[in-house]
Amino acid sequence: MSNQVWLSQLKEHKAIAVIRAPEISLGYQMALAVASEGVKFIEITWNSHRAAELIGQLQAELPKCTIGTGTLLNLKHMQEAIAAGAQFLFTPHVDLAMIQAAVAVDVPVIPGALSPTEIVTAWAHGASCVKVFPVEALGGVQYIKSLQGPLGHIPLIPTGGITLENAKDFLQAGAIAVGLSSQLFPKKYVESRNWQAIAQLAKNLVQTMGTGDKVDKEDK
């Protein structure tokens, strides 16, 4: 996926579901639940159980979704994720060698940064967007708004502290999209396999964003 396509689709759908799965079967059901209500971007963290296998399975069964990965901590992880076919790559930090590895194969890479210096450094070296993480540590919505004056040209994706209630506020403050994890996948619902409840949360998110349409795994 080229950066141009990535940015275009991200602007349209605005939300990324972040799945950190202790078992591949749980990750699979978590993804199906949110996809069923219109969430189009799904991140499987690289420290999930059998992440590469799960990414491939979801790409085959959810062709209308974009399936990528995150929590990539080093160049080895990055190379493994690229080989697994991840359609986008998130890191929690700025590592120039990792950014360059993704740019070389034209896979969108979104490094995690917090300070203006980190954000500009990541962008200057080829980041597709910059993940502002953990955004709540520096003021949440107000911090994203404060960055717009000098850095409004850089597409930002805040994570860490995003809720169904404040997600739209971050977009209005200038973020291109938001990433949600525990707010979409509460531990109690995952442990009890309450996929209907998770689907309802996804539905609420999509309605709040004003985007998306339902996806069925058989819709190929």
Short mmCIF file of C-alpha atoms in Angstrom, two decimals:
data_model
loop_
_atom_site.label_atom_id
_atom_site.label_comp_id
_atom_site.label_asym_id
_atom_site.label_seq_id
_atom_site.Cartn_x
_atom_site.Cartn_y
_atom_site.Cartn_z
CA MET A 1 0.00 0.00 0.00
CA SER A 2 1.49 3.34 -1.04
CA ASN A 3 1.56 6.30 1.32
CA GLN A 4 -0.91 8.16 -0.87
CA VAL A 5 -3.46 5.34 -0.67
CA TRP A 6 -2.80 4.89 3.05
CA LEU A 7 -3.46 8.56 3.82
CA SER A 8 -6.54 8.70 1.62
CA GLN A 9 -8.14 5.67 3.28
CA LEU A 10 -7.11 6.78 6.76
CA LYS A 11 -8.74 10.19 6.25
CA GLU A 12 -11.93 8.39 5.26
CA HIS A 13 -12.12 5.83 8.07
CA LYS A 14 -10.30 7.61 10.90
CA ALA A 15 -10.02 4.78 13.46
CA ILE A 16 -7.56 1.94 14.01
CA ALA A 17 -8.46 -1.01 16.22
CA VAL A 18 -5.37 -2.20 18.09
CA ILE A 19 -5.45 -5.88 19.04
CA ARG A 20 -2.98 -7.38 21.52
CA ALA A 21 -4.01 -11.02 21.66
CA PRO A 22 -2.67 -13.63 24.13
CA GLU A 23 -4.12 -16.39 21.92
CA ILE A 24 -4.48 -16.40 18.14
CA SER A 25 -8.08 -17.60 18.41
CA LEU A 26 -8.96 -14.60 20.59
CA GLY A 27 -7.24 -12.19 18.22
CA TYR A 28 -9.18 -13.66 15.32
CA GLN A 29 -12.54 -13.22 17.04
CA MET A 30 -11.65 -9.71 18.24
CA ALA A 31 -10.88 -8.68 14.68
CA LEU A 32 -14.05 -10.23 13.26
CA ALA A 33 -16.13 -8.45 15.90
CA VAL A 34 -14.91 -4.95 15.04
CA ALA A 35 -14.81 -5.59 11.29
CA SER A 36 -18.44 -6.71 11.39
CA GLU A 37 -19.44 -3.18 12.38
CA GLY A 38 -17.33 -1.28 9.88
CA VAL A 39 -13.88 -0.82 11.40
CA LYS A 40 -11.55 -0.99 8.39
CA PHE A 41 -8.09 -0.62 9.93
CA ILE A 42 -6.92 -3.38 12.27
CA GLU A 43 -3.51 -3.53 13.93
CA ILE A 44 -2.28 -6.84 15.33
CA THR A 45 0.54 -6.06 17.73
CA TRP A 46 3.69 -8.02 16.97
CA ASN A 47 3.78 -9.36 20.53
CA SER A 48 0.41 -11.05 19.99
CA HIS A 49 0.32 -14.85 19.88
CA ARG A 50 1.35 -16.02 16.38
CA ALA A 51 0.99 -12.49 15.02
CA ALA A 52 2.30 -13.21 11.51
CA GLU A 53 -0.11 -16.11 11.07
CA LEU A 54 -3.05 -14.07 12.34
CA ILE A 55 -2.25 -11.18 10.00
CA GLY A 56 -2.28 -13.52 7.01
CA GLN A 57 -5.50 -15.19 8.08
CA LEU A 58 -7.31 -11.88 8.53
CA GLN A 59 -6.08 -10.51 5.23
CA ALA A 60 -7.52 -13.58 3.50
CA GLU A 61 -10.87 -13.43 5.28
CA LEU A 62 -11.34 -9.66 5.54
CA PRO A 63 -10.22 -8.34 2.15
CA LYS A 64 -12.03 -5.02 2.65
CA CYS A 65 -10.00 -4.34 5.79
CA THR A 66 -6.41 -3.16 6.01
CA ILE A 67 -4.44 -5.38 8.39
CA GLY A 68 -1.14 -4.19 9.78
CA THR A 69 0.98 -4.57 12.86
CA GLY A 70 2.52 -2.57 15.68
CA THR A 71 4.71 -2.73 18.77
CA LEU A 72 7.67 -3.31 16.47
CA LEU A 73 10.69 -2.75 18.70
CA ASN A 74 13.66 -3.34 16.43
CA LEU A 75 14.78 -3.84 12.85
CA LYS A 76 14.44 -7.62 13.08
CA HIS A 77 10.78 -7.28 14.07
CA MET A 78 10.25 -4.79 11.25
CA GLN A 79 11.75 -7.12 8.66
CA GLU A 80 9.70 -10.06 9.93
CA ALA A 81 6.50 -8.00 9.78
CA ILE A 82 7.23 -6.86 6.24
CA ALA A 83 7.89 -10.48 5.23
CA ALA A 84 4.57 -11.47 6.83
CA GLY A 85 2.76 -9.01 4.55
CA ALA A 86 1.69 -6.44 7.14
CA GLN A 87 0.01 -3.56 5.30
CA PHE A 88 1.18 -0.89 7.75
CA LEU A 89 3.77 -0.77 10.52
CA PHE A 90 3.59 1.00 13.89
CA THR A 91 6.49 1.41 16.29
CA PRO A 92 6.33 2.87 19.82
CA HIS A 93 9.46 4.93 19.20
CA VAL A 94 11.56 6.69 16.55
CA ASP A 95 14.21 4.43 14.99
CA LEU A 96 15.61 5.80 11.75
CA ALA A 97 16.82 2.41 10.47
CA MET A 98 13.34 0.97 10.94
CA ILE A 99 11.72 3.89 9.13
CA GLN A 100 14.15 3.51 6.24
CA ALA A 101 13.50 -0.25 6.00
CA ALA A 102 9.76 0.37 5.58
CA VAL A 103 10.24 3.25 3.15
CA ALA A 104 12.51 1.06 0.99
CA VAL A 105 9.64 -1.37 0.35
CA ASP A 106 6.88 1.28 0.28
CA VAL A 107 4.99 0.05 3.34
CA PRO A 108 3.45 2.82 5.47
CA VAL A 109 5.40 3.26 8.70
CA ILE A 110 4.09 5.16 11.70
CA PRO A 111 6.69 5.71 14.43
CA GLY A 112 5.68 6.64 17.95
CA ALA A 113 6.81 10.07 19.12
CA LEU A 114 5.84 12.57 21.78
CA SER A 115 7.92 15.72 21.64
CA PRO A 116 7.95 18.12 18.66
CA THR A 117 11.59 17.15 18.02
CA GLU A 118 10.72 13.46 17.81
CA ILE A 119 7.68 14.12 15.61
CA VAL A 120 9.62 16.28 13.15
CA THR A 121 12.56 13.82 13.08
CA ALA A 122 10.28 10.90 12.24
CA TRP A 123 8.47 12.87 9.53
CA ALA A 124 11.69 14.21 8.00
CA HIS A 125 13.05 10.67 7.60
CA GLY A 126 10.04 9.30 5.74
CA ALA A 127 7.33 8.41 8.26
CA SER A 128 3.91 8.06 6.64
CA CYS A 129 2.26 9.53 9.75
CA VAL A 130 3.44 9.95 13.31
CA LYS A 131 1.84 8.20 16.27
CA VAL A 132 1.64 10.58 19.22
CA PHE A 133 2.07 8.21 22.15
CA PRO A 134 1.18 8.27 24.96
CA VAL A 135 -0.86 11.37 24.16
CA GLU A 136 -2.58 11.59 27.54
CA ALA A 137 0.81 12.14 29.21
CA LEU A 138 1.08 15.62 27.69
CA GLY A 139 -2.50 16.80 27.88
CA GLY A 140 -4.52 14.71 25.44
CA VAL A 141 -6.72 16.69 23.05
CA GLN A 142 -5.16 20.01 24.04
CA TYR A 143 -1.68 18.74 23.15
CA ILE A 144 -2.77 17.71 19.65
CA LYS A 145 -4.40 21.10 19.23
CA SER A 146 -1.23 22.85 20.39
CA LEU A 147 0.86 21.03 17.78
CA GLN A 148 -1.26 22.22 14.88
CA GLY A 149 0.33 25.67 14.62
CA PRO A 150 3.91 24.61 13.91
CA LEU A 151 3.31 21.00 12.85
CA GLY A 152 -0.10 21.03 11.19
CA HIS A 153 1.40 19.63 7.97
CA ILE A 154 2.34 16.37 9.70
CA PRO A 155 -0.47 13.76 9.93
CA LEU A 156 -0.77 12.68 13.56
CA ILE A 157 -2.40 9.57 15.04
CA PRO A 158 -2.79 9.88 18.81
CA THR A 159 -2.95 6.72 20.92
CA GLY A 160 -2.87 6.01 24.63
CA GLY A 161 -5.86 7.55 26.34
CA ILE A 162 -8.29 7.54 23.39
CA THR A 163 -11.84 6.61 24.36
CA LEU A 164 -15.11 6.26 22.48
CA GLU A 165 -16.17 9.49 24.15
CA ASN A 166 -13.15 11.63 23.20
CA ALA A 167 -12.12 10.09 19.86
CA LYS A 168 -13.97 12.69 17.81
CA ASP A 169 -12.47 15.50 19.92
CA PHE A 170 -9.00 14.39 18.82
CA LEU A 171 -10.06 14.53 15.18
CA GLN A 172 -11.50 17.99 15.63
CA ALA A 173 -8.23 19.02 17.28
CA GLY A 174 -6.35 18.07 14.11
CA ALA A 175 -5.52 14.36 14.29
CA ILE A 176 -5.90 12.43 11.02
CA ALA A 177 -7.05 9.29 12.89
CA VAL A 178 -6.99 7.67 16.33
CA GLY A 179 -5.94 4.29 17.66
CA LEU A 180 -7.96 2.43 20.30
CA SER A 181 -7.10 -0.76 22.15
CA SER A 182 -8.52 -1.45 25.62
CA GLN A 183 -11.47 0.84 24.99
CA LEU A 184 -12.60 -1.36 22.12
CA PHE A 185 -11.52 -4.61 23.71
CA PRO A 186 -12.26 -4.48 27.45
CA LYS A 187 -10.55 -7.34 29.25
CA LYS A 188 -13.81 -8.59 30.72
CA TYR A 189 -15.38 -8.94 27.28
CA VAL A 190 -12.37 -10.70 25.79
CA GLU A 191 -12.08 -13.13 28.69
CA SER A 192 -15.80 -13.94 28.54
CA ARG A 193 -15.73 -14.17 24.72
CA ASN A 194 -18.48 -11.56 24.53
CA TRP A 195 -17.93 -10.70 20.88
CA GLN A 196 -21.37 -9.13 20.57
CA ALA A 197 -20.48 -6.55 23.21
CA ILE A 198 -17.22 -5.75 21.42
CA ALA A 199 -19.09 -5.44 18.13
CA GLN A 200 -21.45 -2.96 19.80
CA LEU A 201 -18.51 -0.84 20.95
CA ALA A 202 -17.17 -0.88 17.39
CA LYS A 203 -20.57 0.14 16.09
CA ASN A 204 -20.65 3.05 18.53
CA LEU A 205 -17.18 4.14 17.41
CA VAL A 206 -18.05 4.01 13.72
CA GLN A 207 -21.24 5.96 14.33
CA THR A 208 -19.31 8.57 16.32
CA MET A 209 -16.82 8.92 13.47
CA GLY A 210 -19.55 8.92 10.84
CA THR A 211 -17.68 6.36 8.74
CA GLY A 212 -17.67 2.74 7.73
CA ASP A 213 -20.01 0.02 6.61
CA LYS A 214 -20.34 -3.54 7.79
CA VAL A 215 -17.88 -6.17 6.63
CA ASP A 216 -18.60 -9.88 6.62
CA LYS A 217 -15.81 -12.45 6.53
CA GLU A 218 -17.56 -14.26 3.70
CA ASP A 219 -17.73 -11.05 1.65
CA LYS A 220 -14.72 -11.72 -0.55
#
